Amino acid sequence: MVARVTLELALRREFDYAIPAELAGRVEVGTRVKVPFGHRQVLGVVTALAEESTHTQLKPITKVIGAQSLVTPKVLALARWMAEYYCCPVETALKSVLPEAVRQEKDGWRELLYVHALTPPAEFPKLTKRQEAIWQIIEEWRELPLQELQRLGETTAETIRKLEDRGLVLIAPKVDERDPYAKEQIVPTQSMVLNTDQAKALTAIEAAMLALAKPPAATKEPGAAATPGTFLLHGVTGSGKTEVYLQAIAHALERGLGAIVLVPEIALTPQTVERFKARFSSGPLQTLVAVLHSHLSGGERHDEWHKIRQGRAKIVIGARSAIFAPVDPLGLIIVDEEHEHSYKQEESPRYHARDVAVLRGQREGAVVVLGSATPSLETYYNAKRGKYALLELPSRATEMKLPVVRVVDMRHEDTKGKASVPIFSQQLREAITQRLERGEQTMLFLNRRGYSTSLQCEKCGYVAGCPNCSVSLTFHRQSQRLLCHICGHEEPVPKKCPAPQCGNPAIRYSGVGTERVEDTLGKLFPKARVQRMDSDTLKRKDDYRRILTDFRLGKIDILVGTQMIAKGLHFPNVTLVGIIHADLSLHLPDFRSGERTFQLLTQVSGRAGRGDVEGEVFVQSFTPFHPAIQYARRHDFLGFYDQEIEFREQLRYPPFARVALLTLKGRNEEKVKFTAEHVRKWLDEHLAGWKDVTIAGPAPAPLARAESFFRYHLMLRTRAMSRLSAELTRLQTELALPDDLTLTVDVDPVNLA
Ligand code: ADP
Ligand code: ZN
């Protein structure tokens, strides 16, 4: 027998190895192995088995890693598809499907020495008083960690070994599983009685699960084929989508099937995890819920992953990469907040977890539910065309109404000759005052950290810019530094203009960040308890949690933050939400900027009025009549969709075409530009006569320089991405680039900067 192995070397090829007799039966597709390669030993994954090889004199596999194959054939097939579609080597795709902690050669279990009580011999051995006392503890526990026994019995390992010599106990290593949530007190919850809309949605999902008993044929592109199995659950915030997910999962479990729940990393709060654990940790369905996200230690991730692989945990909740969890058989995949851009991985393999989810569902006969209050244009378009079934929850589940949204026209705010731009409008100030008087809470949102975002000389016009990137430096007052948000470059704040021959001491700080909002609040409302939450204030692991707990307990009146506070949080006493600068995301050089703004405003607004008092939202804007702002104000997703889809069609942007973005990076701008033109020539030649492809560029990227690298873009659009992917893979292998340049290919990009 011969095993075909892909090595962890990104070589874009596979190698044949012989399976030695002593490993026969232990090598299957998906097995992790160690093999000789040149003078080295490297790790890899078996991707196929064959009777014979075209090569002679095969070297044998050195070692099999793990007791069980780590990559299931289904997940392996998914990795292969990813490699083709997202233009990367198979081994790069395989790296994503197995967490680092699981890929290690050494098995990652933590073992502890345990003392086990044995049946005493017929003639009970004679013990000293001391030994007698320890034996009594052991008899009571039957089995306990050696260290624990030493502590309880105030004794040494040596003394305990004596009991082993007498045949009373056995001391042996045992796997000790880590549980990241071991300290949590979780109160079990029961299913709620669904309202009519929820019940309708659940019935449709259950019916699809029944119908999908047989998996359909594999397909090539995400969302390419109509299945009866993919749903868009479009429900306003607070409409009870999560309750539908929970009951759909319960249904899958009853049928003996597992479920994967994807949540954006930022929304994967303890609160969210608890909701799932609380429903399934007790009762007739009692099952383990595994959690996979980036804040787990390597060891915790290792153990969580193996709980799934061994079939003990049938429900997985996690961020992006949890889509590869080896749940088998899989009955249901839920992608909550499906429009979130964090589902896209920004390094190779540049996969989009939502799209992988749809594809995996189709291949494994699992139902896929994409949930959102503001679906992406792509997904909603698919639902309208009947590719996905549309389920709607148009109103909030409880009696609560959606908040009233007021757009404040900042162009008419009286600045009274002070700072050029006021941070708080008169209306928002009054609304905050009211909340403080009533003992209600306020959340203020600004997606920009720091104090001010540019530092400019009033005399000569000098702007403090990053030496490595084409952006200006942000002033951070607390640390008294100028900081680049792209590369992290730091420098002290100049006392006077550093431009030669200027030296003017009057330097103007403009552009507002969260630090300045916090500062101004302190001046306007000296008695209010204000807390800022952004990546600068979260230094320690539990800061996030601590701040949110304080807020929940009412120890904070006003919470100021970046997008971190926009997602998934739920505080009944928040009755006011203010968006300081709604236009920020509108002016990004990205065809999705309108969509992003609409989504953000809707999300942030959804934080208000989730308790007994109706919520109010103030949106401060300099372009108050922009459709993204006006439709968000009216909670009108359909209105927004209809006008936005027209624009996409006219300009042939997704969902009317798929995009591939090519980026060339290097330190020498001329060389980057020249090579980019060379790439363009290659494309023109190789794609000649193919009508469905348009190529734009090369042109400098919107972020023209980052971390001292110049960046050039080419954008390709087509309806047949699988075919284009194949060509782009060819481009990557055939085109010899200078050593100091890199070319990245991003299929279905979400970030165009
Ligand atoms: P979403 O996920 O759509 O934002 P949630 O599932 O968080 O909404 O539900 C919002 C609130 O409504 C929660 O407090 C939830 O407990 C409650 N809720 C959901 N469904 C029902 C129901 N059928 N009856 C009563 N309350 C419900
Ligand atoms: Zn920089």
Coordinates of C-alpha atoms and ligand atoms in Angstrom, one line a residue, residues 192-195 198 233 235-247 275 336-337 373 393 396-398 570 607 610, ligand 1:
M192 CA -39.5 28.9 25.2
V193 CA -42.9 28.9 23.6
L194 CA -42.3 30.3 20.2
N195 CA -44.3 33.1 18.6
Q198 CA -40.4 31.8 15.1
L233 CA -33.2 33.9 8.9
G235 CA -34.8 39.0 11.9
V236 CA -34.5 42.4 13.5
T237 CA -32.3 42.6 16.6
G238 CA -34.1 41.0 19.6
S239 CA -36.6 39.1 17.3
G240 CA -35.6 35.8 18.9
K241 CA -33.3 34.4 16.3
T242 CA -31.2 32.7 19.0
E243 CA -34.2 30.9 20.4
V244 CA -34.9 29.5 17.0
Y245 CA -31.2 28.4 16.7
L246 CA -31.4 26.7 20.1
Q247 CA -34.6 24.7 19.2
R275 CA -26.9 30.7 26.4
D336 CA -25.1 34.2 13.2
E337 CA -24.5 37.7 11.9
A373 CA -30.8 41.7 11.1
L393 CA -38.9 37.6 12.0
R396 CA -39.1 41.9 18.5
A397 CA -39.9 38.8 20.5
T398 CA -40.9 40.6 23.6
H570 CA -27.6 43.1 25.8
R607 CA -28.3 48.1 21.7
R610 CA -33.9 46.0 25.2
Ligands
ADP1 P1 -31.9 37.9 18.5 O1 -31.0 36.7 18.6 O2 -32.8 37.9 17.3 O3 -31.3 39.3 18.7 P2 -32.8 36.9 21.1 O4 -32.9 35.5 20.7 O5 -31.6 37.4 21.8 O6 -32.9 37.8 19.7 O7 -34.1 37.3 21.8 C1 -34.4 38.6 22.4 C2 -35.1 38.5 23.7 O8 -36.4 37.9 23.5 C3 -34.4 37.5 24.6 O9 -34.5 38.1 25.9 C4 -35.2 36.3 24.6 O10 -35.1 35.6 25.8 C5 -36.6 36.8 24.3 N1 -37.4 35.8 23.5 C6 -37.0 35.2 22.4 N2 -38.0 34.4 22.0 C7 -39.1 34.5 22.8 C8 -40.4 34.0 22.9 N3 -40.8 33.1 22.1 N4 -41.1 34.4 24.0 C9 -40.7 35.3 24.9 N5 -39.5 35.8 24.8 C10 -38.6 35.5 23.8

